[in-house]
Amino acid sequence: MYCKNCGVKLDLSLTKCPLCGEKVKNNNSYNSLYSLDIDYLAKDISIMYFAKLIILILFLSTIVTIVCNLAIDKRISWSFYVIFSFLFIASHYFYLSTSKRKVCFIVNTFSLELLLFIIAYLNKGLNWYLYLVGPFILMGSIFILFINFISKFKNILRNISYFLLFVAIILILINGLISLYMVNKFILNWSYYSLISLVVVASILFGLSFNKKCMTEVEKRLFI
Amino acid sequence: MNNKNKDMTWLKLDNAALIYPATINRKIATMFRFTVTLIDEVDMELLQKALDNIMKRFPTFNYALKEGFFWFYLDLIKDSPKIGQDYQNPLVRINWKDNKNYMFRVRVHHNRIAVEYFHALTDGTGGLTFILTLVGEYIKLKYNINYKYNNLVLNPNDEVLDEEIEDSFLRYAKKSGKMDKEKRAYHIKGIEENANIINIITGKVSISKLKKICTKYNASITEFLTSLILESLEEISKKEINCNKPIKVSVPVNLRKIFNSSTMRNFSSYVNVGIKVDKNGHSFEEIIFEVKRQIKEMTTKKKMTEKISANVNLAKNLLIRIIPLFIKKRIMSLVENRVGDGYVTTTLSNIGLVKLPKEMEQYITDINFILGKSKGKSGSISAVGYQDTLYITFSRKIKEAELERLFFTKLVKMGLEVEIESNR
């Protein structure tokens, strides 16, 4: 089959001349050269692209909030919350942009602390923040970092004993901080019992961890 | 030195490949594709086996593109590539994750085997050698024949030479180099298609008949095609008011033919051949004279050495090296838009005549070569010869096929029979 305009011979699968668009009658409309299925560009949206988009949208809405706030109150009052919440969310961008998870974790802990501090400060609740929320979040993050750190050692029993000791220290701190908040004094009462029992168990495990036979038995049953 | 002693868990990109990863965006990556059509329906399982067999012969194909702090690098993949189905719109940007991080993909549609490459992996010659070795191994498994291996169909059991994995640019670059100064070129305007769509038109022409016409003008096939494209482009540009930019066609040059190298990585450069537009236009003889002169002048060993030396020295520049990649790649992308695509109207990549072992030829009916989209150009042109047929393929991202129409009708008017295939 030839195209009467262009003079070129057309493949049997073509129903029109791809050069000039002239329609031709072809009996064989089956295209053996190219599939009928269509390929699409990367199906999954890039996470980075998505994150940038969300941050941009939030940034714009934050600006709008500030403008509204200024228009109504003639000063920045309640939009402080929005600004700092935006900064907090934007700091999560670190999680995506780098592969250094630990650095991201620390950055995010501090941005969370900062956000809560500002909320507490604006609400005149610094007491509540300084003795309870701030230290508790800090302890929680240190605890996670500590577990991450000890998980690199292979000796399971020794790891458990370190873990128990750390728990004991945290319990003491919790006990002290609560009393500091309630009665303005660092008093320990119930944490003595947990300290003693945990230290005893931890030291037994620590001792056993040097026993090779015992270790293999434990490893056999407890490997992750 | 034996390559087994070297640390091959990661590689640096070769000098020509440096630019390609930087210019990737969500829609476009510089890609090209070879297809081989067989006489029978392709057996996917057997082809997968053939692919597994030849992978060790092409060690540089087993790498993924990764970002370092200062440069991209290639990271060894501990997996094997999988064959997939082919689509109507080939050369859609590779999604690394879907492709197991491989920078090439093998696709099958009925009788046709296609391999699509990201340009940072290899150039046309490397890509052609890979697909022909794959097809050769497949034919060997399926039809149980033996043939004599050549430079395009490699023996998968042969030892990999050090030379095949080297960056030949570094070997031939001298201390001082020079880049030619160029002007921005004319670009074809048109309505851009959806990002997924690429319009492909292949024209099949008899090589012996075309050669007769070429000898009339005392030109090679590449010179003749370039001139015909320039003539068609001049006609298009004349329709625009106040178009005074020159029309230029970028012609890739296989450096393996100028320097001694058998690398499977990039080792090609290009020359930009063009004419200035004037009101009276040029006759075809004038254009062909100008094209021959320019190609002869620019493809000398001296000129090419200067060009690759300039590129290599640029990449060795300490100031450029210490810029972090996230800044560097944006700069490179801008430069490529201005310098790479900005200086040329289109590209004509002629891979030449493919010579296969005779025993293999009886199972292969067609070979085709297609270039993918690029950011700055409306389309590209590629050519490959097999037996007595020259496959001239136009791929474009715009709706209008004016260049194609002018080009092929000119061939018809010269008395050649042109058979047209298309994906649309």
XYZ file of C-alpha atoms in Angstrom:
648
model
C 0.000 0.000 0.000
C 1.381 3.387 -1.009
C 0.524 6.852 0.290
C -0.789 8.854 -2.664
C 0.603 12.116 -1.251
C 4.076 11.118 -0.186
C 4.724 8.200 -2.504
C 6.111 6.043 0.300
C 5.191 2.398 0.804
C 3.316 1.915 4.083
C 3.701 -1.022 6.412
C 0.663 -3.342 6.485
C -0.139 -2.406 10.055
C -0.625 1.302 9.318
C -4.101 2.764 8.807
C -2.839 6.228 7.969
C 0.353 7.663 6.578
C 2.431 8.808 9.549
C 4.040 11.497 7.388
C 1.030 13.367 6.044
C -1.892 11.838 7.957
C -3.620 10.516 4.787
C -5.925 7.594 5.665
C -5.350 4.319 3.866
C -7.302 1.094 3.842
C -5.228 -1.745 5.132
C -6.656 -5.199 5.634
C -4.093 -6.070 8.243
C -4.460 -3.694 11.154
C -2.442 -5.961 13.422
C 0.804 -4.250 14.359
C 3.427 -6.907 14.751
C 6.214 -4.375 15.200
C 4.989 -2.501 18.235
C 2.901 -3.722 21.127
C -0.498 -2.183 21.829
C 0.310 -1.798 25.511
C 1.540 1.554 26.671
C 4.404 2.039 29.076
C 4.134 4.747 31.697
C 6.655 6.945 33.392
C 7.790 5.924 36.860
C 4.592 4.870 38.593
C 5.644 5.686 42.114
C 5.906 9.369 42.882
C 9.355 10.225 44.132
C 9.200 10.639 47.914
C 11.534 13.623 47.800
C 9.374 15.327 45.246
C 6.288 14.644 47.345
C 8.003 15.927 50.495
C 9.051 19.130 48.776
C 5.506 19.606 47.523
C 4.001 19.136 50.982
C 6.517 21.496 52.553
C 5.725 24.098 49.911
C 1.971 23.786 50.511
C 2.433 24.032 54.274
C 4.761 26.985 53.853
C 2.192 28.859 51.795
C -0.603 28.101 54.261
C 1.648 29.269 57.110
C 2.175 32.580 55.326
C -1.591 32.916 54.865
C -2.117 32.238 58.576
C 0.419 34.895 59.556
C -1.225 37.423 57.278
C -4.681 36.637 58.737
C -3.292 36.899 62.249
C -1.695 40.259 61.518
C -4.883 41.530 59.919
C -7.072 40.556 62.876
C -4.821 41.124 65.911
C -2.299 43.536 64.348
C 0.469 41.371 65.822
C 1.661 37.790 65.657
C -0.133 35.959 68.450
C -1.779 32.616 67.791
C 0.003 32.106 64.479
C 3.167 31.381 66.499
C 1.820 27.865 66.961
C 1.393 27.453 63.228
C 4.859 28.817 62.471
C 6.602 26.502 64.887
C 4.512 23.513 63.881
C 5.517 24.177 60.291
C 9.190 24.393 61.248
C 8.836 21.137 63.159
C 7.321 19.322 60.179
C 9.869 20.846 57.796
C 12.700 19.522 59.971
C 11.482 15.998 59.122
C 12.738 16.650 55.623
C 16.141 15.605 57.000
C 14.831 12.086 57.326
C 14.362 11.857 53.594
C 17.269 13.882 52.338
C 20.054 12.008 54.074
C 20.856 8.420 54.765
C 22.359 9.279 58.161
C 19.416 8.149 60.260
C 21.016 8.933 63.609
C 21.661 12.560 62.748
C 18.060 12.892 61.556
C 16.800 11.331 64.751
C 18.746 13.776 66.903
C 17.664 16.744 64.787
C 14.047 15.655 65.076
C 14.255 15.135 68.830
C 15.529 18.644 69.296
C 12.966 20.161 66.979
C 10.220 18.364 68.933
C 11.677 19.658 72.188
C 11.762 23.149 70.751
C 8.171 22.969 69.573
C 6.893 21.787 72.964
C 9.045 24.356 74.755
C 7.503 27.139 72.716
C 3.974 25.853 73.342
C 4.721 25.617 77.066
C 6.299 29.078 77.070
C 3.388 30.704 75.286
C 0.954 29.045 77.704
C 3.054 29.936 80.755
C 3.489 26.235 81.536
C 7.280 26.157 81.758
C 7.208 24.229 85.033
C 5.289 21.410 83.414
C 7.672 21.392 80.463
C 10.982 21.664 82.307
C 10.321 18.895 84.838
C 8.172 16.465 82.876
C 7.832 16.743 79.122
C 11.309 17.986 78.163
C 13.383 15.492 80.164
C 11.040 12.593 79.368
C 11.336 13.103 75.612
C 15.097 13.512 75.964
C 15.353 10.304 78.006
C 13.201 8.450 75.491
C 15.447 9.459 72.607
C 18.637 8.668 74.495
C 17.127 5.306 75.348
C 16.473 4.569 71.655
C 19.990 5.695 70.699
C 21.426 3.537 73.485
C 19.571 0.440 72.263
C 20.778 1.178 68.764
C 24.322 1.454 70.114
C 24.377 -1.752 72.169
C 22.675 -3.764 69.421
C 25.982 -3.630 67.558
C 27.643 -5.866 70.153
C 27.130 -9.518 69.565
C 27.047 -10.788 73.135
C 23.331 -10.974 73.897
C 23.605 -11.524 77.657
C 25.919 -8.573 78.132
C 23.586 -6.437 76.033
C 20.648 -7.392 78.231
C 22.594 -6.532 81.374
C 23.519 -3.099 79.965
C 19.911 -2.620 79.013
C 18.687 -3.444 82.518
C 21.178 -1.059 84.092
C 20.043 1.700 81.796
C 16.402 1.010 82.664
C 17.308 1.263 86.326
C 18.918 4.681 85.793
C 15.919 5.919 83.847
C 13.528 4.749 86.569
C 15.529 6.695 89.144
C 15.365 9.800 86.984
C 11.617 9.405 86.452
C 11.070 9.020 90.160
C 13.176 12.078 90.927
C 11.672 14.286 88.247
C 8.096 13.517 89.289
C 8.900 14.397 92.875
C 10.647 17.541 91.691
C 7.499 18.561 89.855
C 5.122 17.645 92.720
C 7.010 18.855 95.795
C 9.948 20.780 94.321
C 12.457 18.338 95.821
C 14.477 15.487 94.310
C 13.247 12.609 96.453
C 13.630 8.926 95.602
C 11.257 6.388 97.070
C 9.974 3.471 94.955
C 12.904 3.472 92.521
C 15.242 1.979 95.175
C 13.447 -1.364 94.865
C 13.652 -1.443 91.079
C 17.289 -0.336 91.207
C 18.320 -3.145 93.551
C 16.457 -5.916 91.695
C 17.599 -4.764 88.256
C 21.238 -4.424 89.308
C 21.181 -7.923 90.795
C 19.750 -9.489 87.630
C 22.063 -7.431 85.410
C 25.195 -8.443 87.298
C 24.223 -12.139 87.194
C 23.712 -11.907 83.432
C 26.947 -9.974 83.050
C 28.800 -12.716 84.911
C 27.190 -15.458 82.837
C 28.085 -13.695 79.634
C 31.721 -14.747 80.107
C 30.705 -18.402 80.201
C 31.031 -19.671 76.637
C 28.857 -22.764 77.043
C 26.076 -20.770 78.600
C 26.394 -18.151 75.889
C 25.993 -20.618 73.024
C 22.888 -22.043 74.708
C 21.382 -18.598 75.045
C 22.364 -17.591 71.528
C 20.804 -20.717 70.111
C 17.488 -19.772 71.606
C 17.554 -16.017 71.438
C 19.149 -15.081 68.119
C 17.290 -12.396 66.160
C 47.282 -6.473 34.724
C 44.371 -8.796 35.271
C 41.023 -7.245 36.089
C 40.326 -9.927 38.677
C 42.867 -8.285 40.948
C 41.102 -4.941 40.820
C 38.402 -3.844 43.177
C 35.359 -4.058 40.951
C 32.662 -3.442 43.580
C 32.345 0.094 42.275
C 33.499 2.083 39.256
C 33.872 5.695 38.280
C 31.778 6.879 35.351
C 33.646 7.272 32.103
C 34.297 10.803 30.919
C 31.454 10.954 28.390
C 28.996 9.416 30.832
C 29.499 12.113 33.470
C 26.958 14.443 31.905
C 24.048 12.019 31.434
C 23.030 11.303 35.054
C 23.092 15.031 35.805
C 20.613 15.781 33.058
C 17.998 13.235 34.116
C 14.697 14.672 35.166
C 11.444 13.002 36.062
C 10.397 12.694 32.462
C 13.536 12.367 30.389
C 16.755 10.392 30.566
C 19.125 10.112 27.622
C 18.400 6.674 26.204
C 18.709 4.668 23.020
C 17.403 1.352 21.829
C 18.349 -1.465 19.504
C 15.879 -4.012 18.192
C 16.494 -7.267 16.404
C 13.609 -9.030 14.673
C 13.845 -12.786 14.312
C 12.041 -15.150 11.965
C 10.173 -16.871 14.827
C 8.314 -15.902 17.976
C 10.847 -15.285 20.743
C 10.999 -17.891 23.518
C 11.202 -15.734 26.671
C 12.632 -18.465 28.907
C 15.391 -19.281 26.465
C 16.189 -15.599 26.002
C 16.437 -15.207 29.772
C 18.883 -18.104 29.807
C 20.891 -16.492 27.007
C 20.928 -13.203 28.919
C 22.176 -14.956 32.062
C 24.880 -16.644 29.996
C 26.266 -13.444 28.487
C 26.131 -11.185 31.560
C 29.573 -12.243 32.781
C 31.026 -11.301 29.381
C 29.807 -7.712 29.900
C 30.900 -6.924 33.470
C 30.319 -3.171 33.104
C 26.620 -3.771 32.431
C 26.197 -5.132 35.938
C 26.312 -1.772 37.679
C 23.781 0.620 39.172
C 24.010 4.385 39.116
C 24.518 5.860 42.586
C 25.152 9.327 43.962
C 28.339 10.011 45.864
C 29.029 13.319 47.571
C 31.072 14.753 44.717
C 30.340 12.515 41.732
C 27.992 9.827 40.561
C 29.491 6.353 40.655
C 28.612 2.852 39.516
C 27.797 0.290 42.172
C 27.989 -3.457 41.525
C 24.602 -5.227 41.440
C 24.415 -8.676 42.984
C 21.406 -9.806 41.023
C 20.507 -10.689 37.453
C 18.424 -8.675 34.975
C 14.940 -9.864 34.013
C 13.305 -9.718 30.615
C 10.022 -7.865 30.232
C 7.365 -7.203 27.633
C 7.780 -4.465 25.057
C 5.482 -1.464 24.706
C 4.071 0.728 21.985
C 5.954 3.723 23.351
C 9.529 2.603 23.862
C 12.314 4.510 25.601
C 10.185 5.794 28.466
C 12.587 6.879 31.205
C 13.902 3.850 33.117
C 12.606 3.646 36.634
C 15.643 2.257 38.454
C 13.644 0.554 41.191
C 11.387 -1.324 38.768
C 14.427 -2.368 36.790
C 16.469 -3.782 39.704
C 18.736 -0.722 39.284
C 20.048 -1.944 35.939
C 20.788 0.785 33.415
C 19.475 -1.292 30.526
C 16.366 -3.396 29.954
C 15.578 -6.236 27.611
C 12.066 -6.325 26.178
C 10.284 -8.716 23.875
C 7.316 -8.350 21.546
C 6.487 -11.395 19.365
C 9.496 -11.815 17.049
C 11.277 -8.710 18.224
C 13.952 -8.432 20.901
C 14.660 -4.906 22.114
C 17.350 -3.626 24.455
C 17.114 -0.094 25.778
C 20.138 1.561 27.341
C 20.712 4.592 29.494
C 23.580 6.426 27.830
C 25.793 6.564 30.946
C 26.158 2.784 30.628
C 27.533 2.565 27.106
C 27.371 4.107 23.650
C 25.940 2.815 20.372
C 28.785 0.406 19.620
C 28.695 -1.112 23.113
C 24.909 -1.371 22.957
C 24.970 -3.025 19.548
C 27.612 -5.531 20.646
C 25.544 -6.419 23.716
C 22.261 -7.048 21.875
C 23.949 -8.978 19.046
C 25.853 -11.154 21.506
C 22.558 -11.768 23.323
C 20.724 -12.634 20.112
C 23.648 -14.777 18.988
C 23.564 -16.769 22.223
C 19.772 -17.091 21.957
C 19.956 -18.372 18.371
C 22.670 -20.798 19.429
C 20.473 -22.172 22.225
C 17.267 -22.282 20.200
C 18.442 -23.568 16.815
C 21.503 -25.400 18.038
C 23.893 -23.915 15.490
C 27.524 -22.853 15.629
C 28.970 -19.720 14.106
C 32.211 -17.807 14.048
C 32.257 -14.968 16.562
C 33.292 -11.517 15.381
C 33.755 -8.039 16.868
C 29.983 -7.521 17.256
C 28.989 -11.007 18.333
C 31.293 -11.938 21.193
C 31.918 -15.371 22.618
C 30.271 -15.313 26.081
C 32.849 -17.744 27.406
C 35.851 -15.637 26.444
C 37.895 -13.910 29.116
C 36.996 -10.241 29.614
C 39.846 -8.013 28.498
C 41.041 -5.136 30.657
C 40.617 -2.928 27.645
C 36.898 -3.608 27.516
C 36.223 -2.107 30.923
C 38.600 0.826 30.722
C 37.709 4.495 30.281
C 39.481 5.041 26.973
C 39.073 8.810 27.215
C 41.664 8.887 29.969
C 44.105 6.886 27.844
C 43.997 9.212 24.855
C 43.500 12.611 26.493
C 46.444 15.002 26.391
C 47.304 17.747 28.838
C 45.872 20.597 26.831
C 42.677 20.585 24.874
C 40.455 22.970 23.011
C 36.717 23.240 22.545
C 35.270 24.842 19.440
C 33.188 27.935 19.992
C 29.704 27.584 18.651
C 26.507 29.518 18.196
C 23.025 28.563 19.264
C 21.184 26.684 16.564
C 17.694 26.756 15.146
C 15.132 24.514 16.847
C 12.019 23.024 15.330
C 8.899 24.247 17.061
C 5.835 22.118 17.562
C 3.163 20.952 19.945
C 4.762 18.741 22.547
C 3.191 15.354 23.153
C 2.398 13.871 26.546
C 5.542 12.848 28.485
C 4.888 9.128 27.881
C 4.590 9.438 24.133
C 7.375 9.200 21.598
C 6.540 9.231 17.883
C 8.680 6.879 15.851
C 8.830 6.658 12.074
C 11.225 4.245 10.397
C 11.935 4.395 6.697
C 13.512 1.365 5.031
C 15.682 2.071 2.000
C 17.794 -0.187 -0.198
C 21.481 0.389 0.552
C 22.717 -0.547 -2.927
C 20.330 1.905 -4.595
C 21.156 4.630 -2.082
C 24.869 4.086 -2.632
C 24.404 4.685 -6.347
C 22.936 8.105 -5.583
C 25.699 8.816 -3.042
C 28.431 8.039 -5.567
C 26.808 10.616 -7.871
C 27.582 13.217 -5.224
C 30.835 11.529 -4.222
C 29.649 11.332 -0.616
C 29.367 8.673 2.075
C 25.917 7.615 3.296
C 26.298 9.635 6.524
C 27.311 12.734 4.567
C 24.419 12.275 2.160
C 21.820 11.777 4.906
C 23.154 14.746 6.895
C 22.905 16.956 3.829
C 19.375 15.795 3.068
C 18.338 16.510 6.644
C 19.916 19.964 6.499
C 18.085 20.688 3.253
C 14.753 19.614 4.810
C 15.461 21.661 7.936
C 16.263 24.696 5.846
C 12.887 24.409 4.169
C 11.158 24.286 7.549
C 13.120 27.209 8.978
C 12.409 29.374 5.940
C 8.723 29.341 6.822
C 9.526 31.130 10.064
C 9.882 34.857 10.061
C 13.246 36.278 11.101
C 14.984 32.975 11.608
C 18.686 33.728 11.414
C 20.070 30.990 13.604
C 22.220 28.386 11.848
C 20.878 24.889 11.279
C 23.092 22.241 12.752
C 23.069 18.463 12.915
C 25.113 16.702 15.556
C 26.806 13.622 14.121
C 28.222 11.205 16.711
C 31.672 9.872 15.948
C 32.787 6.424 17.023
C 36.221 7.086 18.525
C 37.099 3.392 18.391
C 37.637 3.855 14.673
C 40.043 6.768 15.204
C 41.843 5.567 18.325
C 42.648 1.995 19.164
C 40.118 0.822 21.737
C 37.696 -2.020 22.324
C 35.986 -0.640 25.405
C 32.373 -1.562 26.116
C 31.802 1.759 27.842
C 31.266 5.155 26.221
C 33.930 6.059 23.715
C 32.310 8.364 21.227
C 32.250 12.051 20.519
C 30.355 14.177 18.025
C 30.775 16.877 15.416
C 28.225 19.586 14.777
C 27.753 20.027 11.061
C 25.707 22.962 9.867
C 24.830 25.668 7.426
C 23.919 29.316 7.824
C 20.459 30.239 6.660
C 20.223 32.833 3.931
C 17.273 34.147 1.968
C 18.103 32.449 -1.306
C 18.629 29.064 0.265
C 21.254 26.534 -0.709
C 21.250 23.998 -3.479
C 21.684 20.364 -2.455
C 25.134 20.333 -4.082
C 26.215 23.316 -2.011
C 25.022 21.690 1.181
C 26.705 18.375 0.457
C 29.978 20.172 -0.386
C 29.832 22.070 2.912
C 28.968 18.929 4.925
C 31.823 16.948 3.397
C 34.264 19.743 4.115
C 33.165 20.151 7.718
C 33.122 16.450 8.532
C 36.578 15.976 7.007
C 37.929 18.950 8.915
C 36.466 18.042 12.287
C 36.971 14.305 12.458
C 40.748 14.330 12.223
C 42.647 12.579 14.987
C 44.164 15.879 16.084
C 40.816 17.631 16.389
C 39.253 14.724 18.250
C 42.188 14.523 20.655
C 41.775 18.223 21.407
C 38.083 17.753 22.050
C 38.335 14.775 24.382
C 41.314 16.344 26.176
C 39.260 19.459 26.875
C 36.472 17.330 28.347
C 38.794 15.185 30.429
C 40.684 18.217 31.741
C 37.420 19.891 32.663
C 36.454 16.885 34.777
C 39.936 16.892 36.354
C 39.696 20.547 37.331
C 40.032 20.798 41.111
C 37.501 23.612 41.376
C 34.886 21.520 39.620
C 35.764 18.409 41.576
C 35.242 19.996 44.992
C 31.706 21.230 44.224
C 29.222 18.905 45.943
C 27.186 16.793 43.530
C 23.816 18.315 44.390
C 25.091 21.684 43.168
C 27.261 20.261 40.410
C 24.451 18.324 38.788
C 22.272 21.401 38.517
C 25.078 23.326 36.887
C 25.788 20.444 34.512
C 22.128 20.212 33.598
C 22.014 23.936 32.761
C 25.202 23.714 30.722
C 23.921 20.684 28.826
C 20.687 22.510 27.957
C 22.600 25.466 26.597
C 25.648 23.819 25.100
C 24.554 20.275 24.270
C 21.064 20.660 22.905
C 21.251 24.414 22.401
C 23.941 24.193 19.746
C 22.218 21.620 17.559
C 18.905 21.332 15.749
C 18.865 17.549 15.700
C 21.143 14.514 15.869
C 21.940 11.960 13.208
C 23.554 8.855 14.609
C 24.561 6.392 11.916
C 25.805 3.189 13.460
C 26.852 1.801 10.059
C 26.401 -1.554 8.399
C 25.999 -4.476 10.770
C 27.903 -7.524 9.600
C 26.849 -10.768 11.234
C 28.133 -14.323 10.913
C 26.355 -15.934 7.939
C 24.835 -18.721 10.029
C 23.165 -16.089 12.227
C 21.870 -13.912 9.397
C 19.297 -16.464 8.223
C 17.412 -16.116 11.527
C 17.375 -12.309 11.647
C 15.076 -10.248 9.424
C 15.469 -6.687 10.750
C 17.731 -4.616 12.953
C 16.702 -1.167 14.129
C 18.237 1.606 16.172
C 16.225 4.383 17.869
C 17.328 7.394 19.891
C 15.253 8.552 22.843
C 13.935 11.966 23.729
C 16.131 14.816 24.832
C 15.242 17.988 26.678
C 16.207 20.627 24.153
C 15.646 18.978 20.787
C 12.311 18.170 19.183
C 13.640 14.851 17.901
C 16.585 12.736 16.806
C 17.465 10.601 13.822
C 19.282 7.302 13.768
C 20.371 4.931 11.050
C 21.604 1.355 10.890
C 22.244 -0.899 7.945
C 21.629 -4.623 7.786
C 21.993 -6.774 4.670
C 20.737 -4.489 1.891
C 18.394 -2.350 4.000
C 19.139 0.960 5.665
C 16.784 1.696 8.554
C 16.446 5.434 9.036
C 14.473 6.155 12.191
C 13.081 9.503 13.288
C 11.971 9.773 16.897
C 10.314 12.951 18.063
C 8.434 14.374 21.025
C 6.281 16.799 19.046
C 3.095 16.074 17.093
C 4.211 17.472 13.720
C 6.057 15.144 11.340
C 7.097 17.838 8.880
C 10.816 17.004 8.900
C 10.076 13.321 8.339
C 7.666 14.092 5.500
C 10.121 16.378 3.703
C 13.029 13.980 4.185
C 11.302 10.838 2.957
C 9.484 12.509 0.050
C 12.872 13.845 -1.081
C 14.188 10.284 -1.093
C 11.138 9.133 -3.062
C 11.673 11.935 -5.588
C 15.252 10.723 -6.056
C 13.795 7.449 -7.217
C 14.198 5.345 -4.096
C 11.485 3.134 -2.689
C 10.870 3.976 0.975
C 8.896 1.649 3.213
C 7.460 3.329 6.278
C 6.851 1.785 9.710
C 5.541 3.596 12.741
C 4.438 3.030 16.327
C 1.500 5.434 16.078
